[in-house]
């Protein structure tokens, strides 16, 4: 994979910020979970395509319905993105589910359980 240029990194950050604002505030689709966050964005160097990794706190149903809602709102999201960011081309957005936040929360709970188990074990000795 190519190393991102400074310009590309700046575009990724700006697109991520604007996408998060659009998803959080502008879209009224009830399928989209209020606990949706944009984890990362990678815009192609030619500005024609964009991958947006999103994370949804909740079960599989919430993730699936949020993904469907975002896919159906792609046209609206692209128009809003074009209004907010002045790019030569407005990229086509592909949403990808990212479970890293949920994985981190899950691991944190497991670590807490192990620590609590060790404390009760030490107390019984």
PDB file of C-alpha atoms in Angstrom:
ATOM      1  CA  UNK A   1       0.000   0.000   0.000  1.00  0.00           C
ATOM      2  CA  UNK A   2       1.198   3.499  -0.864  1.00  0.00           C
ATOM      3  CA  UNK A   3       2.150   5.924   1.832  1.00  0.00           C
ATOM      4  CA  UNK A   4      -0.405   8.719   2.101  1.00  0.00           C
ATOM      5  CA  UNK A   5       0.724  12.193   1.126  1.00  0.00           C
ATOM      6  CA  UNK A   6       0.153  15.108   3.481  1.00  0.00           C
ATOM      7  CA  UNK A   7      -2.652  16.341   1.231  1.00  0.00           C
ATOM      8  CA  UNK A   8      -4.334  12.927   1.188  1.00  0.00           C
ATOM      9  CA  UNK A   9      -4.055  12.604   4.977  1.00  0.00           C
ATOM     10  CA  UNK A  10      -5.624  16.048   5.392  1.00  0.00           C
ATOM     11  CA  UNK A  11      -8.462  15.143   3.001  1.00  0.00           C
ATOM     12  CA  UNK A  12      -9.071  11.871   4.905  1.00  0.00           C
ATOM     13  CA  UNK A  13      -9.346  13.757   8.191  1.00  0.00           C
ATOM     14  CA  UNK A  14     -11.673  16.393   6.783  1.00  0.00           C
ATOM     15  CA  UNK A  15     -13.931  13.830   5.090  1.00  0.00           C
ATOM     16  CA  UNK A  16     -14.055  11.800   8.329  1.00  0.00           C
ATOM     17  CA  UNK A  17     -15.060  14.871  10.361  1.00  0.00           C
ATOM     18  CA  UNK A  18     -17.773  15.958   7.901  1.00  0.00           C
ATOM     19  CA  UNK A  19     -19.101  12.399   7.479  1.00  0.00           C
ATOM     20  CA  UNK A  20     -19.435  12.045  11.255  1.00  0.00           C
ATOM     21  CA  UNK A  21     -21.359  15.340  11.424  1.00  0.00           C
ATOM     22  CA  UNK A  22     -23.668  14.309   8.574  1.00  0.00           C
ATOM     23  CA  UNK A  23     -24.387  10.879  10.075  1.00  0.00           C
ATOM     24  CA  UNK A  24     -24.860  12.271  13.591  1.00  0.00           C
ATOM     25  CA  UNK A  25     -26.952  15.320  12.782  1.00  0.00           C
ATOM     26  CA  UNK A  26     -28.418  15.394   9.289  1.00  0.00           C
ATOM     27  CA  UNK A  27     -29.748  11.926   8.552  1.00  0.00           C
ATOM     28  CA  UNK A  28     -33.196  11.222   9.962  1.00  0.00           C
ATOM     29  CA  UNK A  29     -33.338   7.513   9.007  1.00  0.00           C
ATOM     30  CA  UNK A  30     -34.572   5.549  12.057  1.00  0.00           C
ATOM     31  CA  UNK A  31     -32.513   2.510  10.983  1.00  0.00           C
ATOM     32  CA  UNK A  32     -29.269   4.361  11.707  1.00  0.00           C
ATOM     33  CA  UNK A  33     -28.213   3.886  15.306  1.00  0.00           C
ATOM     34  CA  UNK A  34     -27.490   7.027  17.347  1.00  0.00           C
ATOM     35  CA  UNK A  35     -24.371   5.186  18.567  1.00  0.00           C
ATOM     36  CA  UNK A  36     -22.703   5.243  15.150  1.00  0.00           C
ATOM     37  CA  UNK A  37     -19.173   6.593  14.847  1.00  0.00           C
ATOM     38  CA  UNK A  38     -16.861   7.036  11.884  1.00  0.00           C
ATOM     39  CA  UNK A  39     -13.648   5.276  12.912  1.00  0.00           C
ATOM     40  CA  UNK A  40     -11.514   5.939   9.835  1.00  0.00           C
ATOM     41  CA  UNK A  41     -11.775   7.191   6.270  1.00  0.00           C
ATOM     42  CA  UNK A  42      -9.527   6.425   3.332  1.00  0.00           C
ATOM     43  CA  UNK A  43     -10.016   8.525   0.215  1.00  0.00           C
ATOM     44  CA  UNK A  44      -8.335   7.253  -2.948  1.00  0.00           C
ATOM     45  CA  UNK A  45      -5.623   9.567  -4.328  1.00  0.00           C
ATOM     46  CA  UNK A  46      -7.757  10.251  -7.442  1.00  0.00           C
ATOM     47  CA  UNK A  47     -10.669  11.320  -5.159  1.00  0.00           C
ATOM     48  CA  UNK A  48     -13.076   8.999  -6.970  1.00  0.00           C
ATOM     49  CA  UNK A  49     -13.728   6.525  -4.153  1.00  0.00           C
ATOM     50  CA  UNK A  50     -13.722   6.516  -0.394  1.00  0.00           C
ATOM     51  CA  UNK A  51     -13.918   3.784   2.237  1.00  0.00           C
ATOM     52  CA  UNK A  52     -15.458   4.785   5.551  1.00  0.00           C
ATOM     53  CA  UNK A  53     -15.078   2.421   8.491  1.00  0.00           C
ATOM     54  CA  UNK A  54     -17.973   2.809  10.887  1.00  0.00           C
ATOM     55  CA  UNK A  55     -18.575   1.360  14.309  1.00  0.00           C
ATOM     56  CA  UNK A  56     -21.987   0.834  15.857  1.00  0.00           C
ATOM     57  CA  UNK A  57     -22.465   0.159  19.533  1.00  0.00           C
ATOM     58  CA  UNK A  58     -25.158  -2.486  19.849  1.00  0.00           C
ATOM     59  CA  UNK A  59     -26.020  -5.931  18.559  1.00  0.00           C
ATOM     60  CA  UNK A  60     -25.863  -7.434  15.084  1.00  0.00           C
ATOM     61  CA  UNK A  61     -29.359  -6.124  14.282  1.00  0.00           C
ATOM     62  CA  UNK A  62     -28.314  -2.530  15.021  1.00  0.00           C
ATOM     63  CA  UNK A  63     -25.177  -2.926  12.893  1.00  0.00           C
ATOM     64  CA  UNK A  64     -27.069  -4.437   9.969  1.00  0.00           C
ATOM     65  CA  UNK A  65     -29.884  -1.866   9.989  1.00  0.00           C
ATOM     66  CA  UNK A  66     -27.386   1.016  10.310  1.00  0.00           C
ATOM     67  CA  UNK A  67     -25.422  -0.287   7.323  1.00  0.00           C
ATOM     68  CA  UNK A  68     -28.651  -0.576   5.278  1.00  0.00           C
ATOM     69  CA  UNK A  69     -29.709   2.937   6.301  1.00  0.00           C
ATOM     70  CA  UNK A  70     -26.328   4.404   5.351  1.00  0.00           C
ATOM     71  CA  UNK A  71     -26.339   2.601   1.987  1.00  0.00           C
ATOM     72  CA  UNK A  72     -29.795   3.959   1.178  1.00  0.00           C
ATOM     73  CA  UNK A  73     -28.683   7.491   2.173  1.00  0.00           C
ATOM     74  CA  UNK A  74     -25.449   7.398   0.116  1.00  0.00           C
ATOM     75  CA  UNK A  75     -26.718   9.907  -2.446  1.00  0.00           C
ATOM     76  CA  UNK A  76     -27.756  12.386   0.221  1.00  0.00           C
ATOM     77  CA  UNK A  77     -24.482  11.913   2.125  1.00  0.00           C
ATOM     78  CA  UNK A  78     -22.474  12.484  -1.072  1.00  0.00           C
ATOM     79  CA  UNK A  79     -24.412  15.704  -1.842  1.00  0.00           C
ATOM     80  CA  UNK A  80     -23.885  17.024   1.695  1.00  0.00           C
ATOM     81  CA  UNK A  81     -20.193  16.113   1.506  1.00  0.00           C
ATOM     82  CA  UNK A  82     -19.904  18.024  -1.792  1.00  0.00           C
ATOM     83  CA  UNK A  83     -21.517  21.092  -0.150  1.00  0.00           C
ATOM     84  CA  UNK A  84     -19.209  20.988   2.878  1.00  0.00           C
ATOM     85  CA  UNK A  85     -15.892  20.096   1.230  1.00  0.00           C
ATOM     86  CA  UNK A  86     -14.703  21.702  -1.979  1.00  0.00           C
ATOM     87  CA  UNK A  87     -12.975  18.856  -3.811  1.00  0.00           C
ATOM     88  CA  UNK A  88     -12.382  18.375  -7.521  1.00  0.00           C
ATOM     89  CA  UNK A  89     -14.413  15.153  -7.363  1.00  0.00           C
ATOM     90  CA  UNK A  90     -16.754  14.071  -4.611  1.00  0.00           C
ATOM     91  CA  UNK A  91     -15.844  10.452  -3.872  1.00  0.00           C
ATOM     92  CA  UNK A  92     -18.275   7.531  -3.967  1.00  0.00           C
ATOM     93  CA  UNK A  93     -18.512   6.299  -0.388  1.00  0.00           C
ATOM     94  CA  UNK A  94     -18.352   2.649   0.616  1.00  0.00           C
ATOM     95  CA  UNK A  95     -19.270   1.928   4.229  1.00  0.00           C
ATOM     96  CA  UNK A  96     -17.372  -0.871   5.966  1.00  0.00           C
ATOM     97  CA  UNK A  97     -18.290  -2.181   9.411  1.00  0.00           C
ATOM     98  CA  UNK A  98     -15.476  -1.901  11.943  1.00  0.00           C
ATOM     99  CA  UNK A  99     -15.737  -3.817  15.205  1.00  0.00           C
ATOM    100  CA  UNK A 100     -12.560  -2.531  16.837  1.00  0.00           C
ATOM    101  CA  UNK A 101     -14.365  -0.364  19.419  1.00  0.00           C
ATOM    102  CA  UNK A 102     -16.692  -3.201  20.387  1.00  0.00           C
ATOM    103  CA  UNK A 103     -13.719  -5.581  20.518  1.00  0.00           C
ATOM    104  CA  UNK A 104     -11.879  -3.162  22.826  1.00  0.00           C
ATOM    105  CA  UNK A 105     -14.886  -2.811  25.137  1.00  0.00           C
ATOM    106  CA  UNK A 106     -15.295  -6.598  25.215  1.00  0.00           C
ATOM    107  CA  UNK A 107     -11.603  -7.140  26.041  1.00  0.00           C
ATOM    108  CA  UNK A 108     -11.779  -4.483  28.761  1.00  0.00           C
ATOM    109  CA  UNK A 109     -14.710  -6.328  30.374  1.00  0.00           C
ATOM    110  CA  UNK A 110     -12.781  -9.616  30.234  1.00  0.00           C
ATOM    111  CA  UNK A 111      -9.726  -8.003  31.835  1.00  0.00           C
ATOM    112  CA  UNK A 112     -11.930  -6.543  34.585  1.00  0.00           C
ATOM    113  CA  UNK A 113     -13.428  -9.997  35.199  1.00  0.00           C
ATOM    114  CA  UNK A 114      -9.980 -11.594  35.493  1.00  0.00           C
ATOM    115  CA  UNK A 115      -8.801  -8.879  37.908  1.00  0.00           C
ATOM    116  CA  UNK A 116     -11.964  -9.254  40.011  1.00  0.00           C
ATOM    117  CA  UNK A 117     -11.453 -13.042  40.030  1.00  0.00           C
ATOM    118  CA  UNK A 118      -7.862 -12.645  41.220  1.00  0.00           C
ATOM    119  CA  UNK A 119      -8.922 -10.281  44.019  1.00  0.00           C
ATOM    120  CA  UNK A 120     -11.554 -12.712  45.328  1.00  0.00           C
ATOM    121  CA  UNK A 121      -9.009 -15.539  45.052  1.00  0.00           C
ATOM    122  CA  UNK A 122      -6.437 -13.545  47.066  1.00  0.00           C
ATOM    123  CA  UNK A 123      -9.064 -12.662  49.666  1.00  0.00           C
ATOM    124  CA  UNK A 124      -9.919 -16.354  50.193  1.00  0.00           C
ATOM    125  CA  UNK A 125      -6.257 -17.313  50.806  1.00  0.00           C
TER     126      UNK A 125
END
